[in-house]
Amino acid sequence: MELIQKIFDAGVVGAGGAGFPTYIKLNCKVEYLIINAAECEPLLETDKYLMRTKNMEIIKTIEEVGKIIEAKKLIIGLKAKYKEEIKQLIYAIEELNSKVELYFLENFYPAGDEQIMVYEITKRSIPSGGIPLDVGVVVSNVGTIVNIYDAMQDKPVIEKYITVVGEINHPSILKVPIGISILECIRACGGTTVENFKVILGGPIMGVLVDNDQIKERVITKTIGALIVIPSDHYIAKRKNASISHIINQAKTSCIQCSMCTDMCPRNLIGHKLRPHRIMRSVGMGECNEKILEESLICSECGVCELYACPMGLSPRMVNAYLKKRLREMGIRYENKQKETIAKKIREYRKVPTTRMISRLDLTKYKEKEIKGPIEVEVEKVCIPLSQHIGKPATPNIGVGDIVRKGQLIGQVKMGDFGANIHASIDGRVCEVSENIVIRSENNEVIS
Ligand code: SF4
Ligand code: SF4
């Protein structure tokens, strides 16, 4: 249990998603530990970089995590096309005489959806609304494993590797302190190639489009792995920017009920009762069939329905995201009434090729650009949110005017709390404590 304590102390959370506190996730016994290394969203390079350069650390850590959860199988799921990464991981597995196995995935989207990956590797469908634990699996991503390795060396999570691509002069992988502003990251890559641009935090499909008036305030947190710059009038920007009233009006007037969205839905194909065409009908016709609308709660928001399947250019995903939010506000939770979850046989033929997704999204030109790095970026100011994870925000244990050291605990949760500790990512003086802790570096004589 010493490792669990170290993971808690270091404030490790899921590095690739909502930021689930890792010390809680690992409080279980399972058959499989699966490392999600598919990096399935177009343009992202961070996990591949980590696999190439931290192969020994990754394999050692998987073995240690496997011991805590008593996993019989330790498997890294990655794409067969990642030749160099596979070579480096096999080298580490052999050097360390490890029982870690590699599972090669085809190049399809969304291979990195954890429910899809669990099905691919174990042939077990997670029940609708469930989690991997329901079928004896823990899934962790590569970035989280690297952070656990650092925690084993008593190093807290204070840095992040991120991919910065798109309309950028020097697309790069950056190593940055947590809390750095996204504008500093863009600057470190030589600025943008267009004047009017939008920034997506995360992958181009599932990432969040930052409003222009928030660009100056947004910072890199423990869960952000990429920053994509696109022109303001790019297809993706227009889709992400559409208002919900416009989307619902479109559903009312243009949905032809062809059911392509349902036929191609990756969650429907692994056996979940998620039928976006029925949801669109219900919303479009104003039927408000509650049971149908509640199906939106099990949508992963992968975007296959809206960006690939729908011949009318409609947005079942955005409708689902809107409904999910409304239903949750009303305290409605998904209740699984399915007796069994069985994947459809046709699934094998309905995987979306990533290359076609990239070309449909008009991202091919960014894919072809060389990516430099890693470049280590130093800054004079960081703004560290006390909540970078799902659950309870950390409680500050420092005040305005305090001098803090890089790696020092500045926001804490109690062991057992659903949350994660927060640490200073640079040396400096605390100049604000609100829902964020702002630190400014000072001259060496002040803080030495
Ligand atoms: S694919 Fe588009 S048009 Fe067809 S049912 Fe779904 S939302 Fe309607
Ligand atoms: S976004 Fe669309 S395709 Fe993806 S899970 Fe939701 S309904 Fe299915």
XYZ file of C-alpha atoms and ligand atoms in Angstrom:
464
model
C 0.000 0.000 0.000
C 3.036 2.244 0.128
C 2.644 2.905 -3.593
C -0.995 3.967 -3.138
C 0.174 6.474 -0.501
C 2.827 7.819 -2.872
C 0.270 8.138 -5.698
C -2.056 9.997 -3.323
C 0.725 12.271 -2.061
C 1.822 13.115 -5.620
C -1.706 14.117 -6.686
C -1.867 11.707 -9.620
C -5.113 11.783 -11.605
C -6.080 10.245 -14.949
C -3.929 12.212 -17.364
C -6.095 11.678 -20.401
C -9.697 12.252 -19.393
C -11.809 13.786 -16.663
C -9.041 13.416 -14.073
C -10.251 10.538 -11.913
C -8.074 10.355 -8.765
C -5.725 7.437 -9.443
C -5.288 6.297 -5.839
C -9.044 5.629 -5.695
C -9.147 3.902 -9.074
C -6.440 1.476 -7.972
C -8.262 0.473 -4.800
C -9.528 -2.780 -6.312
C -8.552 -6.280 -7.414
C -9.034 -7.105 -11.096
C -8.037 -9.584 -13.745
C -6.734 -7.116 -16.330
C -4.676 -3.951 -16.204
C -4.928 -2.321 -19.624
C -2.768 0.627 -20.577
C -4.538 2.795 -23.118
C -1.843 3.851 -25.573
C -4.005 4.163 -28.688
C -3.822 7.962 -28.811
C -6.725 7.743 -31.220
C -7.612 11.399 -31.723
C -5.953 12.805 -34.851
C -2.776 14.931 -34.525
C -1.843 13.925 -30.961
C 1.737 12.783 -30.390
C 2.327 13.017 -26.639
C 1.730 9.381 -25.644
C 3.807 8.135 -28.551
C 6.648 10.382 -27.437
C 6.392 9.001 -23.887
C 6.410 5.406 -25.133
C 9.524 6.017 -27.230
C 11.481 7.810 -24.535
C 10.199 6.435 -21.209
C 9.792 2.810 -22.212
C 11.690 1.357 -19.240
C 9.852 3.564 -16.747
C 6.492 2.616 -18.255
C 7.093 -1.136 -18.137
C 8.500 -1.024 -14.564
C 5.500 0.970 -13.391
C 2.931 -1.285 -15.052
C 4.472 -4.233 -13.187
C 4.216 -2.357 -9.867
C 0.634 -1.203 -10.452
C -0.285 -4.745 -11.549
C 0.920 -6.051 -8.169
C -1.323 -3.666 -6.200
C -4.461 -4.641 -8.085
C -3.356 -8.299 -8.410
C -3.919 -8.219 -12.167
C -3.168 -11.480 -13.943
C -2.842 -9.780 -17.313
C -0.891 -6.588 -17.987
C -1.573 -5.337 -21.500
C -0.650 -2.187 -23.409
C -3.190 -1.469 -26.166
C -1.599 0.490 -28.996
C -1.900 0.740 -32.744
C 0.003 -1.721 -34.918
C 1.279 1.211 -36.964
C 3.294 2.627 -34.025
C 6.418 0.780 -35.168
C 9.084 2.708 -33.247
C 7.042 2.737 -30.035
C 6.476 -1.027 -30.321
C 10.200 -1.567 -30.812
C 11.079 0.461 -27.718
C 8.441 -1.221 -25.551
C 9.502 -4.711 -26.650
C 13.079 -3.788 -25.812
C 12.035 -2.726 -22.301
C 9.844 -5.810 -21.786
C 12.748 -8.085 -22.702
C 15.349 -6.153 -20.692
C 13.170 -6.232 -17.593
C 11.927 -9.777 -18.198
C 8.430 -8.368 -17.777
C 5.120 -10.126 -18.269
C 3.608 -7.022 -19.904
C 2.040 -7.859 -23.296
C 1.292 -5.632 -26.264
C -2.047 -5.703 -28.061
C -2.054 -4.263 -31.569
C -5.107 -2.306 -32.682
C -6.080 -1.332 -36.196
C -5.989 2.344 -37.098
C -9.616 3.184 -36.383
C -11.475 5.830 -34.427
C -12.228 5.752 -31.475
C -9.808 2.921 -30.626
C -8.849 4.873 -27.487
C -12.369 5.035 -26.034
C -11.728 2.889 -22.962
C -14.914 0.874 -23.448
C -13.955 0.109 -27.035
C -10.420 -0.802 -26.024
C -11.669 -3.120 -23.269
C -13.895 -4.865 -25.803
C -11.107 -5.154 -28.372
C -8.713 -6.743 -25.879
C -10.979 -8.850 -23.668
C -14.042 -9.328 -25.917
C -16.093 -8.266 -22.883
C -18.689 -5.512 -23.370
C -18.917 -3.205 -20.384
C -22.634 -2.910 -19.470
C -24.318 0.340 -20.569
C -23.569 3.077 -18.069
C -20.892 0.893 -16.457
C -17.130 1.136 -16.000
C -14.250 -1.240 -16.867
C -14.237 -2.537 -13.274
C -17.632 -4.160 -14.010
C -15.857 -6.629 -16.296
C -12.713 -7.056 -14.184
C -10.565 -4.393 -15.835
C -8.698 -1.253 -14.810
C -7.696 1.066 -17.649
C -4.990 3.662 -17.248
C -3.341 5.793 -19.887
C 0.343 6.192 -20.677
C 0.633 9.683 -19.185
C -0.847 8.473 -15.900
C 1.633 5.594 -15.781
C 4.520 8.033 -16.274
C 3.131 10.168 -13.443
C 2.910 7.086 -11.205
C 6.553 6.349 -12.022
C 7.454 9.868 -10.874
C 5.320 9.388 -7.747
C 7.388 6.266 -6.990
C 10.426 8.624 -6.949
C 8.460 11.018 -4.666
C 7.948 13.526 -7.508
C 4.495 15.149 -7.577
C 2.571 15.968 -10.761
C 3.820 19.435 -11.639
C 4.674 19.107 -15.308
C 2.897 18.026 -18.409
C 3.954 16.973 -21.890
C 1.641 18.466 -24.499
C 1.379 18.369 -28.287
C 0.939 21.813 -29.880
C -0.105 21.562 -33.535
C -2.244 23.082 -36.267
C -1.753 26.655 -37.476
C 1.474 26.935 -35.514
C 4.871 28.070 -36.838
C 6.779 25.253 -35.125
C 4.476 22.390 -34.156
C 6.106 20.824 -31.094
C 5.893 18.632 -28.069
C 6.363 20.866 -25.037
C 7.259 20.035 -21.468
C 5.502 22.701 -19.429
C 4.746 23.506 -15.794
C 1.134 22.899 -14.762
C -0.639 26.258 -14.741
C 1.181 27.774 -17.735
C -1.118 29.865 -19.914
C -2.051 28.467 -23.307
C -0.812 31.678 -24.949
C 2.678 31.033 -23.508
C 2.556 27.560 -25.061
C 1.651 29.022 -28.448
C 4.437 31.579 -28.084
C 6.938 28.825 -27.276
C 6.069 27.276 -30.649
C 6.769 30.468 -32.580
C 3.216 31.787 -32.602
C 0.370 31.107 -34.991
C 0.427 31.123 -38.782
C -2.966 32.843 -39.018
C -4.282 35.990 -37.383
C -7.784 34.782 -36.640
C -7.590 31.497 -34.854
C -9.341 29.271 -32.372
C -7.756 26.991 -29.815
C -8.932 23.507 -28.961
C -7.796 22.083 -25.627
C -7.411 18.345 -26.172
C -7.932 16.418 -29.383
C -9.635 18.002 -32.401
C -12.732 15.807 -32.057
C -13.434 15.579 -28.335
C -11.443 18.579 -27.153
C -12.974 21.831 -25.920
C -13.037 24.910 -28.145
C -11.876 27.865 -26.071
C -13.947 31.032 -26.348
C -11.850 33.958 -27.585
C -12.556 35.984 -24.451
C -11.163 33.126 -22.317
C -7.963 32.498 -24.233
C -5.875 34.679 -21.914
C -7.145 32.915 -18.793
C -6.992 29.277 -19.839
C -4.084 27.234 -18.526
C -2.641 23.762 -18.918
C -3.856 21.372 -16.219
C -3.060 17.774 -15.289
C -5.586 16.441 -17.798
C -4.755 18.432 -20.942
C -2.489 16.654 -23.415
C -2.796 18.828 -26.506
C -3.432 22.265 -27.818
C -4.662 22.565 -31.405
C -4.792 25.873 -33.259
C -7.178 26.123 -36.210
C -8.392 29.060 -38.304
C -11.549 30.691 -36.895
C -13.491 29.633 -39.981
C -12.293 25.996 -39.946
C -14.967 23.316 -40.316
C -14.335 22.007 -36.776
C -14.567 25.493 -35.251
C -17.897 26.082 -36.978
C -19.276 22.722 -35.803
C -18.130 23.210 -32.222
C -19.407 26.784 -32.151
C -22.951 26.034 -33.325
C -25.622 26.979 -30.806
C -27.865 24.287 -29.342
C -30.998 26.043 -30.588
C -29.615 25.986 -34.145
C -28.702 22.302 -33.752
C -32.162 21.372 -32.493
C -33.812 23.356 -35.280
C -31.666 21.484 -37.790
C -32.727 18.184 -36.206
C -36.375 19.217 -36.556
C -36.109 20.217 -40.185
C -33.447 17.973 -41.685
C -33.226 14.627 -39.891
C -34.329 12.014 -42.430
C -34.281 9.182 -39.858
C -31.845 7.181 -41.951
C -30.364 5.783 -38.690
C -26.783 5.970 -39.962
C -25.836 7.657 -36.677
C -27.050 4.604 -34.743
C -25.624 2.091 -37.209
C -22.140 3.602 -36.900
C -22.245 4.457 -33.172
C -19.278 2.661 -31.525
C -21.139 2.279 -28.206
C -24.224 0.876 -29.952
C -21.953 -1.559 -31.788
C -20.545 -2.991 -28.535
C -24.131 -3.677 -27.459
C -25.296 -0.551 -25.635
C -28.887 0.569 -26.013
C -27.905 3.947 -27.396
C -29.873 4.990 -30.462
C -29.026 8.548 -31.507
C -31.541 8.474 -34.377
C -34.337 7.801 -31.876
C -33.073 10.630 -29.682
C -32.998 12.957 -32.707
C -36.554 11.936 -33.581
C -37.727 12.517 -30.055
C -36.076 15.940 -29.878
C -37.005 16.933 -33.441
C -40.634 15.908 -33.138
C -40.901 17.370 -29.651
C -41.996 13.929 -28.375
C -39.887 14.182 -25.200
C -39.907 10.437 -24.700
C -38.008 10.314 -21.399
C -36.768 6.756 -21.764
C -35.298 7.547 -25.175
C -33.768 10.837 -24.041
C -32.097 9.082 -21.104
C -30.102 7.016 -23.585
C -28.029 10.161 -24.137
C -26.514 9.561 -20.679
C -24.450 6.672 -22.080
C -23.099 8.621 -25.059
C -19.299 8.962 -24.975
C -19.443 12.083 -27.195
C -16.959 10.452 -29.573
C -18.454 12.389 -32.502
C -18.680 9.509 -35.010
C -22.388 10.222 -35.533
C -21.939 13.912 -36.296
C -18.535 14.071 -37.963
C -18.643 10.838 -39.934
C -22.003 9.089 -40.122
C -24.736 11.676 -40.659
C -25.365 12.386 -44.370
C -27.256 15.576 -43.452
C -24.467 17.168 -41.405
C -26.502 17.047 -38.189
C -25.118 16.844 -34.660
C -26.541 13.981 -32.589
C -23.478 14.229 -30.361
C -24.168 17.865 -29.435
C -27.814 17.038 -28.809
C -26.705 14.209 -26.517
C -24.213 16.438 -24.695
C -26.955 19.015 -24.122
C -29.450 16.404 -22.910
C -26.874 14.795 -20.595
C -26.238 18.126 -18.945
C -29.946 18.837 -18.515
C -30.720 15.345 -17.185
C -27.861 15.509 -14.693
C -29.019 18.917 -13.493
C -32.392 17.292 -12.882
C -30.670 14.543 -10.856
C -31.560 11.827 -13.381
C -29.096 8.947 -13.570
C -28.892 6.203 -16.145
C -30.506 2.934 -15.114
C -29.353 -0.065 -17.059
C -32.254 -2.394 -17.810
C -30.415 -4.527 -20.344
C -30.006 -8.131 -19.195
C -26.972 -8.708 -21.376
C -24.585 -6.530 -23.331
C -23.619 -8.267 -26.535
C -21.556 -6.680 -29.278
C -22.968 -6.757 -32.794
C -21.318 -9.065 -35.313
C -21.320 -6.288 -37.907
C -19.073 -4.185 -35.646
C -15.877 -5.426 -37.292
C -17.013 -3.874 -40.596
C -18.148 -0.564 -39.144
C -14.920 0.733 -37.677
C -14.144 4.266 -38.836
C -10.683 4.491 -40.479
C -8.753 7.287 -38.760
C -7.236 8.448 -42.052
C -10.713 9.034 -43.495
C -11.762 10.863 -40.360
C -8.691 13.121 -40.650
C -9.437 13.941 -44.254
C -13.138 14.599 -43.591
C -12.175 16.975 -40.815
C -9.763 18.822 -43.098
C -6.810 18.060 -40.824
C -4.533 16.282 -43.311
C -2.234 19.272 -43.826
C -1.531 19.490 -40.080
C -0.795 15.775 -39.902
C 1.935 16.177 -42.496
C 3.891 18.847 -40.604
C 7.037 17.833 -38.718
C 6.729 17.991 -34.918
C 9.727 19.274 -32.977
C 10.617 18.725 -29.368
C 10.428 18.173 -26.636
C 11.001 21.826 -25.759
C 11.124 22.606 -22.065
C 9.285 25.845 -21.339
C 9.969 27.976 -18.278
C 7.625 30.746 -17.173
C 7.506 33.476 -14.579
C 3.891 32.973 -13.623
C 1.566 30.020 -13.260
C -2.106 29.887 -12.375
C -2.839 26.494 -10.829
C -6.510 25.500 -10.452
C -7.381 23.795 -7.165
C -9.713 21.554 -9.109
C -8.043 19.762 -11.993
C -9.857 16.503 -11.413
C -13.355 15.208 -10.841
C -14.396 15.369 -7.216
C -13.565 17.729 -4.421
C -11.258 20.706 -5.084
C -8.073 20.775 -3.005
C -7.963 23.104 0.017
C -5.133 25.672 -0.100
C -2.574 25.320 2.670
C -0.658 28.482 1.791
C -1.599 32.159 1.736
C -0.951 35.251 -0.357
C 2.641 36.425 0.080
C 4.055 33.000 0.961
C 7.186 31.831 -0.790
C 6.786 28.358 -2.285
C 9.169 25.890 -3.844
C 8.628 23.847 -6.989
C 7.006 20.570 -5.902
C 5.666 21.953 -2.588
C 2.156 20.927 -1.555
C -0.084 23.989 -1.947
C -3.553 22.462 -2.008
C -4.532 19.277 -0.233
C -7.251 16.718 0.175
C -7.570 14.092 2.904
C -6.775 10.444 2.217
C -10.162 8.902 1.416
C -11.498 12.081 -0.197
C -12.506 11.960 -3.823
C -9.915 14.465 -4.989
C -6.215 15.091 -5.524
C -3.379 17.106 -4.005
C -2.002 20.123 -5.879
C 1.658 21.227 -5.898
C 3.587 24.337 -6.905
C 4.990 23.939 -10.414
C 7.564 26.757 -10.132
C 9.509 28.484 -7.344
C 8.006 31.839 -6.408
C 5.671 33.942 -4.321
C 1.956 33.274 -4.028
C 0.074 36.322 -5.300
C -3.487 35.014 -5.403
C -5.476 32.317 -3.651
C -8.987 31.824 -5.000
C -10.171 28.809 -6.959
C -6.679 29.102 -8.430
C -3.315 29.608 -6.829
C -1.230 32.118 -8.749
C 2.542 31.982 -8.259
C 5.051 34.474 -9.634
C 8.737 33.682 -9.716
C 11.013 36.162 -7.961
C 14.746 36.870 -7.933
C 16.838 34.027 -6.605
C 17.946 36.029 -3.565
C 14.326 36.384 -2.443
C 13.509 32.710 -2.485
C 16.884 31.127 -1.781
S -27.713 10.079 -39.414
Fe -28.422 12.210 -39.400
S -30.220 12.229 -40.715
Fe -29.794 10.090 -40.244
S -31.050 9.668 -38.435
Fe -29.056 10.287 -37.669
S -29.241 12.485 -37.347
Fe -30.963 11.886 -38.660
S -21.228 10.714 -30.011
Fe -22.651 9.695 -31.384
S -21.502 7.968 -32.152
Fe -20.421 8.637 -30.323
S -21.268 7.448 -28.640
Fe -22.482 9.319 -28.775
S -24.201 8.794 -30.072
Fe -22.659 7.224 -30.396
